[in-house]
Tab-separated table of C-alpha atoms in Angstrom:
chain	number	residue	atom	x	y	z
R	146	UNK	CA	-21.690	-27.296	-42.756
R	147	UNK	CA	-25.183	-26.135	-43.683
R	148	UNK	CA	-24.567	-22.575	-42.693
R	149	UNK	CA	-24.956	-19.849	-45.409
R	150	UNK	CA	-22.741	-16.878	-45.904
R	151	UNK	CA	-23.526	-13.445	-47.703
R	152	UNK	CA	-20.241	-12.434	-49.629
R	153	UNK	CA	-20.326	-9.055	-51.647
R	154	UNK	CA	-19.108	-9.996	-55.067
R	155	UNK	CA	-15.790	-8.220	-56.129
R	156	UNK	CA	-15.516	-7.519	-59.952
R	157	UNK	CA	-12.573	-9.162	-61.341
R	158	UNK	CA	-10.537	-8.395	-64.633
R	159	UNK	CA	-11.042	-10.349	-67.648
R	160	UNK	CA	-8.092	-11.538	-69.707
R	161	UNK	CA	-7.898	-12.664	-73.264
R	162	UNK	CA	-4.232	-12.465	-74.338
R	163	UNK	CA	-2.118	-15.681	-74.737
R	164	UNK	CA	0.426	-14.560	-72.275
R	165	UNK	CA	-2.212	-13.698	-69.684
R	166	UNK	CA	-3.988	-17.030	-70.235
R	167	UNK	CA	-0.618	-18.772	-69.836
R	168	UNK	CA	-0.009	-17.065	-66.692
R	169	UNK	CA	-3.575	-18.272	-65.297
R	170	UNK	CA	-2.559	-21.745	-66.312
R	171	UNK	CA	0.724	-21.354	-64.364
R	172	UNK	CA	-1.304	-20.086	-61.330
R	173	UNK	CA	-3.501	-22.963	-61.430
R	174	UNK	CA	-0.740	-25.423	-61.625
R	175	UNK	CA	1.525	-23.696	-59.103
R	176	UNK	CA	-1.142	-23.102	-56.469
R	177	UNK	CA	-2.037	-26.760	-56.448
R	178	UNK	CA	-5.706	-26.393	-57.940
R	179	UNK	CA	-4.943	-29.545	-59.887
R	180	UNK	CA	-4.605	-31.470	-56.655
R	181	UNK	CA	-8.372	-31.538	-56.355
R	182	UNK	CA	-9.710	-30.379	-59.562
R	183	UNK	CA	-7.089	-32.582	-61.668
R	184	UNK	CA	-4.805	-31.253	-64.289
R	185	UNK	CA	-7.473	-30.765	-66.812
R	186	UNK	CA	-9.859	-29.072	-64.233
R	187	UNK	CA	-12.682	-31.976	-64.271
R	188	UNK	CA	-12.374	-32.562	-60.687
R	189	UNK	CA	-11.112	-35.677	-58.783
R	190	UNK	CA	-11.808	-37.514	-55.602
R	191	UNK	CA	-8.873	-36.787	-53.378
R	192	UNK	CA	-9.900	-37.995	-50.208
R	193	UNK	CA	-11.740	-41.397	-50.100
R	194	UNK	CA	-11.459	-42.634	-46.291
R	195	UNK	CA	-14.300	-44.403	-44.549
R	196	UNK	CA	-13.519	-42.314	-41.182
R	197	UNK	CA	-12.575	-39.166	-42.748
R	198	UNK	CA	-14.994	-39.091	-45.428
R	199	UNK	CA	-15.021	-38.940	-49.442
R	200	UNK	CA	-14.339	-35.569	-50.820
R	201	UNK	CA	-14.148	-34.592	-54.483
R	202	UNK	CA	-13.148	-31.436	-56.238
R	203	UNK	CA	-15.635	-29.750	-58.682
R	204	UNK	CA	-15.494	-29.985	-62.406
R	205	UNK	CA	-14.442	-26.468	-63.343
R	206	UNK	CA	-14.731	-26.964	-67.119
R	207	UNK	CA	-17.970	-26.096	-69.460
R	208	UNK	CA	-18.510	-29.735	-70.185
R	209	UNK	CA	-21.514	-31.916	-68.835
R	210	UNK	CA	-21.297	-32.045	-65.274
R	211	UNK	CA	-19.022	-28.911	-65.031
R	212	UNK	CA	-19.938	-25.625	-63.258
R	213	UNK	CA	-18.314	-23.141	-65.487
R	214	UNK	CA	-21.195	-22.249	-67.641
R	215	UNK	CA	-23.443	-21.627	-64.425
R	216	UNK	CA	-21.104	-19.271	-62.844
R	217	UNK	CA	-20.010	-15.696	-63.296
R	218	UNK	CA	-16.537	-14.576	-62.840
R	219	UNK	CA	-17.429	-12.859	-59.699
R	220	UNK	CA	-19.147	-15.900	-58.300
R	221	UNK	CA	-16.167	-18.173	-59.263
R	222	UNK	CA	-13.857	-15.536	-57.406
R	223	UNK	CA	-16.158	-15.764	-54.236
R	224	UNK	CA	-15.748	-19.625	-54.177
R	225	UNK	CA	-11.960	-19.315	-54.640
R	226	UNK	CA	-11.419	-16.648	-52.037
R	227	UNK	CA	-14.106	-17.118	-49.607
R	228	UNK	CA	-15.103	-20.897	-49.791
R	229	UNK	CA	-18.686	-19.826	-50.561
R	230	UNK	CA	-20.686	-21.270	-53.485
R	231	UNK	CA	-23.525	-19.924	-55.785
R	232	UNK	CA	-26.244	-20.506	-53.288
R	233	UNK	CA	-24.319	-19.039	-50.387
R	234	UNK	CA	-23.612	-22.188	-48.719
R	235	UNK	CA	-20.072	-23.109	-47.600
R	236	UNK	CA	-17.882	-25.269	-50.017
R	237	UNK	CA	-16.610	-28.453	-48.312
R	238	UNK	CA	-12.904	-28.794	-47.863
R	239	UNK	CA	-12.093	-25.712	-50.314
R	240	UNK	CA	-8.949	-24.376	-48.928
R	241	UNK	CA	-9.947	-20.836	-49.508
R	242	UNK	CA	-7.965	-19.630	-46.566
R	243	UNK	CA	-4.812	-20.259	-49.104
R	244	UNK	CA	-6.407	-18.229	-51.607
R	245	UNK	CA	-8.169	-15.438	-49.749
R	246	UNK	CA	-5.430	-12.933	-50.304
R	247	UNK	CA	-5.072	-13.358	-53.915
R	248	UNK	CA	-5.319	-10.297	-56.053
R	249	UNK	CA	-8.093	-9.334	-58.324
R	250	UNK	CA	-5.668	-9.516	-61.191
R	251	UNK	CA	-4.294	-13.061	-60.321
R	252	UNK	CA	-7.860	-14.234	-59.703
R	253	UNK	CA	-8.904	-12.813	-62.967
R	254	UNK	CA	-6.007	-14.554	-64.922
R	255	UNK	CA	-6.970	-17.788	-63.172
R	256	UNK	CA	-10.603	-17.543	-64.021
R	257	UNK	CA	-9.761	-16.474	-67.640
R	258	UNK	CA	-7.531	-19.642	-68.041
R	259	UNK	CA	-10.456	-21.865	-66.852
R	260	UNK	CA	-12.701	-20.051	-69.217
R	261	UNK	CA	-10.159	-20.991	-72.174
R	262	UNK	CA	-9.785	-24.559	-71.199
R	263	UNK	CA	-11.483	-27.471	-73.141
R	264	UNK	CA	-14.746	-28.772	-71.696
R	265	UNK	CA	-14.612	-32.067	-70.090
R	266	UNK	CA	-17.742	-34.283	-69.471
R	267	UNK	CA	-17.511	-35.620	-65.954
R	268	UNK	CA	-20.091	-35.718	-63.178
R	269	UNK	CA	-19.301	-34.355	-59.651
R	270	UNK	CA	-17.767	-36.794	-57.518
R	271	UNK	CA	-19.131	-37.614	-53.989
R	272	UNK	CA	-18.694	-35.080	-51.153
R	273	UNK	CA	-19.492	-36.699	-47.889
R	274	UNK	CA	-17.701	-36.034	-44.714
R	275	UNK	CA	-17.292	-39.314	-42.430
R	276	UNK	CA	-18.047	-39.868	-38.843
R	277	UNK	CA	-14.371	-39.044	-37.795
R	278	UNK	CA	-14.106	-35.946	-40.153
R	279	UNK	CA	-17.244	-34.452	-38.859
R	280	UNK	CA	-16.032	-35.206	-35.158
R	281	UNK	CA	-12.537	-33.549	-35.835
R	282	UNK	CA	-14.347	-30.618	-37.565
R	283	UNK	CA	-16.653	-29.937	-34.332
R	284	UNK	CA	-13.524	-29.800	-32.116
R	285	UNK	CA	-11.572	-27.671	-34.411
R	286	UNK	CA	-8.980	-29.958	-35.910
R	287	UNK	CA	-10.190	-29.714	-39.382
R	288	UNK	CA	-11.169	-26.051	-40.011
R	289	UNK	CA	-10.511	-26.411	-43.658
R	290	UNK	CA	-13.428	-28.607	-43.940
R	291	UNK	CA	-15.481	-25.316	-43.829
R	292	UNK	CA	-12.881	-22.441	-44.565
R	293	UNK	CA	-15.612	-20.049	-44.978
R	294	UNK	CA	-15.934	-20.030	-41.251
R	295	UNK	CA	-12.225	-18.945	-40.763
R	296	UNK	CA	-12.268	-16.100	-43.356
R	297	UNK	CA	-13.291	-12.264	-42.971
R	298	UNK	CA	-15.701	-11.797	-45.673
R	299	UNK	CA	-15.479	-8.091	-45.456
R	300	UNK	CA	-11.966	-7.881	-46.744
R	301	UNK	CA	-11.081	-5.479	-49.563
R	302	UNK	CA	-8.979	-7.214	-51.963
R	303	UNK	CA	-5.948	-5.970	-53.644
R	304	UNK	CA	-6.135	-5.075	-57.270
R	305	UNK	CA	-2.464	-6.191	-57.961
R	306	UNK	CA	0.647	-7.006	-56.358
R	307	UNK	CA	3.982	-6.525	-58.313
R	308	UNK	CA	6.121	-9.723	-58.019
R	309	UNK	CA	9.276	-8.647	-56.200
R	310	UNK	CA	11.834	-10.408	-53.912
R	311	UNK	CA	10.378	-8.941	-50.832
R	312	UNK	CA	8.630	-9.948	-47.542
R	313	UNK	CA	5.259	-8.610	-48.734
R	314	UNK	CA	5.311	-10.669	-51.818
R	315	UNK	CA	6.919	-13.688	-49.934
R	316	UNK	CA	4.035	-13.713	-47.474
R	317	UNK	CA	1.661	-13.452	-50.590
R	318	UNK	CA	3.198	-16.674	-52.041
R	319	UNK	CA	3.330	-18.473	-48.674
R	320	UNK	CA	-0.484	-18.485	-48.359
R	321	UNK	CA	-0.340	-21.287	-50.645
R	322	UNK	CA	1.639	-23.492	-48.131
R	323	UNK	CA	-0.872	-22.802	-45.072
R	324	UNK	CA	-3.391	-25.483	-46.102
R	325	UNK	CA	-0.812	-28.216	-45.166
R	326	UNK	CA	1.756	-26.563	-43.072
R	327	UNK	CA	-0.686	-24.444	-40.930
R	328	UNK	CA	-1.410	-20.684	-40.598
R	329	UNK	CA	1.899	-20.310	-38.564
R	330	UNK	CA	3.974	-22.514	-40.809
R	331	UNK	CA	5.308	-24.631	-38.083
R	332	UNK	CA	4.090	-27.941	-39.611
R	333	UNK	CA	2.312	-30.879	-37.891
R	334	UNK	CA	-0.579	-33.235	-38.889
R	335	UNK	CA	-2.347	-32.106	-42.076
R	336	UNK	CA	-5.740	-31.188	-41.730
R	337	UNK	CA	-8.168	-33.898	-42.848
R	338	UNK	CA	-5.487	-36.063	-43.913
R	339	UNK	CA	-5.605	-39.974	-43.754
R	340	UNK	CA	-3.466	-41.200	-40.821
R	341	UNK	CA	-0.838	-42.827	-42.850
R	342	UNK	CA	-0.030	-39.353	-44.314
R	343	UNK	CA	3.236	-37.844	-42.774
R	344	UNK	CA	3.026	-34.629	-40.800
R	345	UNK	CA	3.917	-31.383	-42.682
R	346	UNK	CA	7.465	-29.931	-41.848
R	347	UNK	CA	8.124	-26.787	-40.021
R	348	UNK	CA	8.969	-24.377	-42.857
R	349	UNK	CA	9.903	-21.209	-40.435
R	350	UNK	CA	13.488	-20.305	-40.365
R	351	UNK	CA	14.074	-22.805	-37.464
R	352	UNK	CA	12.655	-25.697	-39.587
R	353	UNK	CA	14.690	-24.748	-42.635
R	354	UNK	CA	18.018	-24.341	-40.766
R	355	UNK	CA	19.723	-26.938	-42.873
R	356	UNK	CA	18.740	-25.235	-46.125
R	357	UNK	CA	20.111	-22.297	-48.032
R	358	UNK	CA	18.287	-20.168	-50.746
R	359	UNK	CA	19.846	-21.976	-53.338
R	360	UNK	CA	19.299	-25.528	-51.628
R	361	UNK	CA	15.780	-24.707	-50.985
R	362	UNK	CA	14.828	-23.572	-54.626
R	363	UNK	CA	16.672	-26.676	-55.983
R	364	UNK	CA	14.581	-28.917	-53.750
R	365	UNK	CA	11.316	-27.284	-54.944
R	366	UNK	CA	12.478	-27.569	-58.474
R	367	UNK	CA	13.874	-31.011	-58.553
R	368	UNK	CA	11.920	-32.924	-55.489
R	369	UNK	CA	15.344	-33.901	-53.602
R	370	UNK	CA	16.483	-32.466	-50.370
R	371	UNK	CA	20.000	-31.231	-49.746
R	372	UNK	CA	20.968	-34.798	-48.478
R	373	UNK	CA	19.859	-36.586	-51.668
R	374	UNK	CA	16.627	-37.904	-50.175
R	375	UNK	CA	13.384	-37.639	-52.220
R	376	UNK	CA	10.583	-35.298	-51.088
R	377	UNK	CA	7.680	-37.703	-50.840
R	378	UNK	CA	3.738	-37.326	-51.208
R	379	UNK	CA	1.880	-35.395	-50.201
R	380	UNK	CA	4.191	-32.491	-50.566
R	381	UNK	CA	3.198	-31.031	-54.089
R	382	UNK	CA	6.726	-30.068	-55.226
R	383	UNK	CA	5.793	-30.837	-58.877
R	384	UNK	CA	3.024	-28.024	-58.642
R	385	UNK	CA	5.409	-25.617	-56.559
R	386	UNK	CA	8.278	-26.277	-59.215
R	387	UNK	CA	6.122	-23.913	-61.414
R	388	UNK	CA	6.578	-21.036	-59.287
R	389	UNK	CA	8.904	-18.416	-60.652
R	390	UNK	CA	12.398	-17.617	-59.398
R	391	UNK	CA	11.195	-14.400	-58.017
R	392	UNK	CA	8.379	-16.085	-56.212
R	393	UNK	CA	10.461	-18.821	-54.803
R	394	UNK	CA	13.179	-16.166	-53.608
R	395	UNK	CA	10.670	-14.000	-51.930
R	396	UNK	CA	9.035	-17.320	-50.203
R	397	UNK	CA	12.503	-18.016	-49.175
R	398	UNK	CA	12.942	-14.466	-47.698
R	399	UNK	CA	9.753	-14.450	-45.894
R	400	UNK	CA	10.038	-17.881	-44.517
R	401	UNK	CA	13.522	-16.957	-42.970
R	402	UNK	CA	11.898	-13.923	-41.378
R	403	UNK	CA	9.468	-16.195	-39.269
């Protein structure tokens, strides 16, 4: 956990138009950033378990206790896509494996939105892996605890990827799902989750056999499965409901291919 990483910064574009800032906000919401950093970007404690540990997201605003004024756009991009902080040390429980493939344009819009958001005075919450969390990390059961160790830091990032209903774009969107559903999207116990959390569902073609494209999209939008039952926490359907129709159709297409 104390290892340092050397990551070559990649220039990311800056955006100022209202349309681009709103898209950055949608990306923040739909990619689940608020689950750890709260809806206003001020950070929150999202795991507080004596065994697993206490894990809090950073304050991403320019307020007191926030990191925004002390980071360049390129440093923020490294944190988002590589799980590596300003000093080269790994960020604990930053799920950068979900965001490593984000294009420069999407990362730029996301950061531009953060720059435009209101400052919130809030000190950093505690980040302290517990004994069970450390043990599970050592035996490889919680790799997300140090996602930087799982990432190829020599990757050349795409400048842009046009949203289309295609396998390529569906795979791009599906990266958001890997933190809970696993790299192969077959589900199972969620990394680092308290024992009372239910396992993630298999969302490959086999696991979604009782869904159609229409019912899949409706479930994401409404939080209700085809049989009428509610999709319960920790499935972040409220965040995923912010995905566009194109994103959801592409995601369905990709999930049906695996």
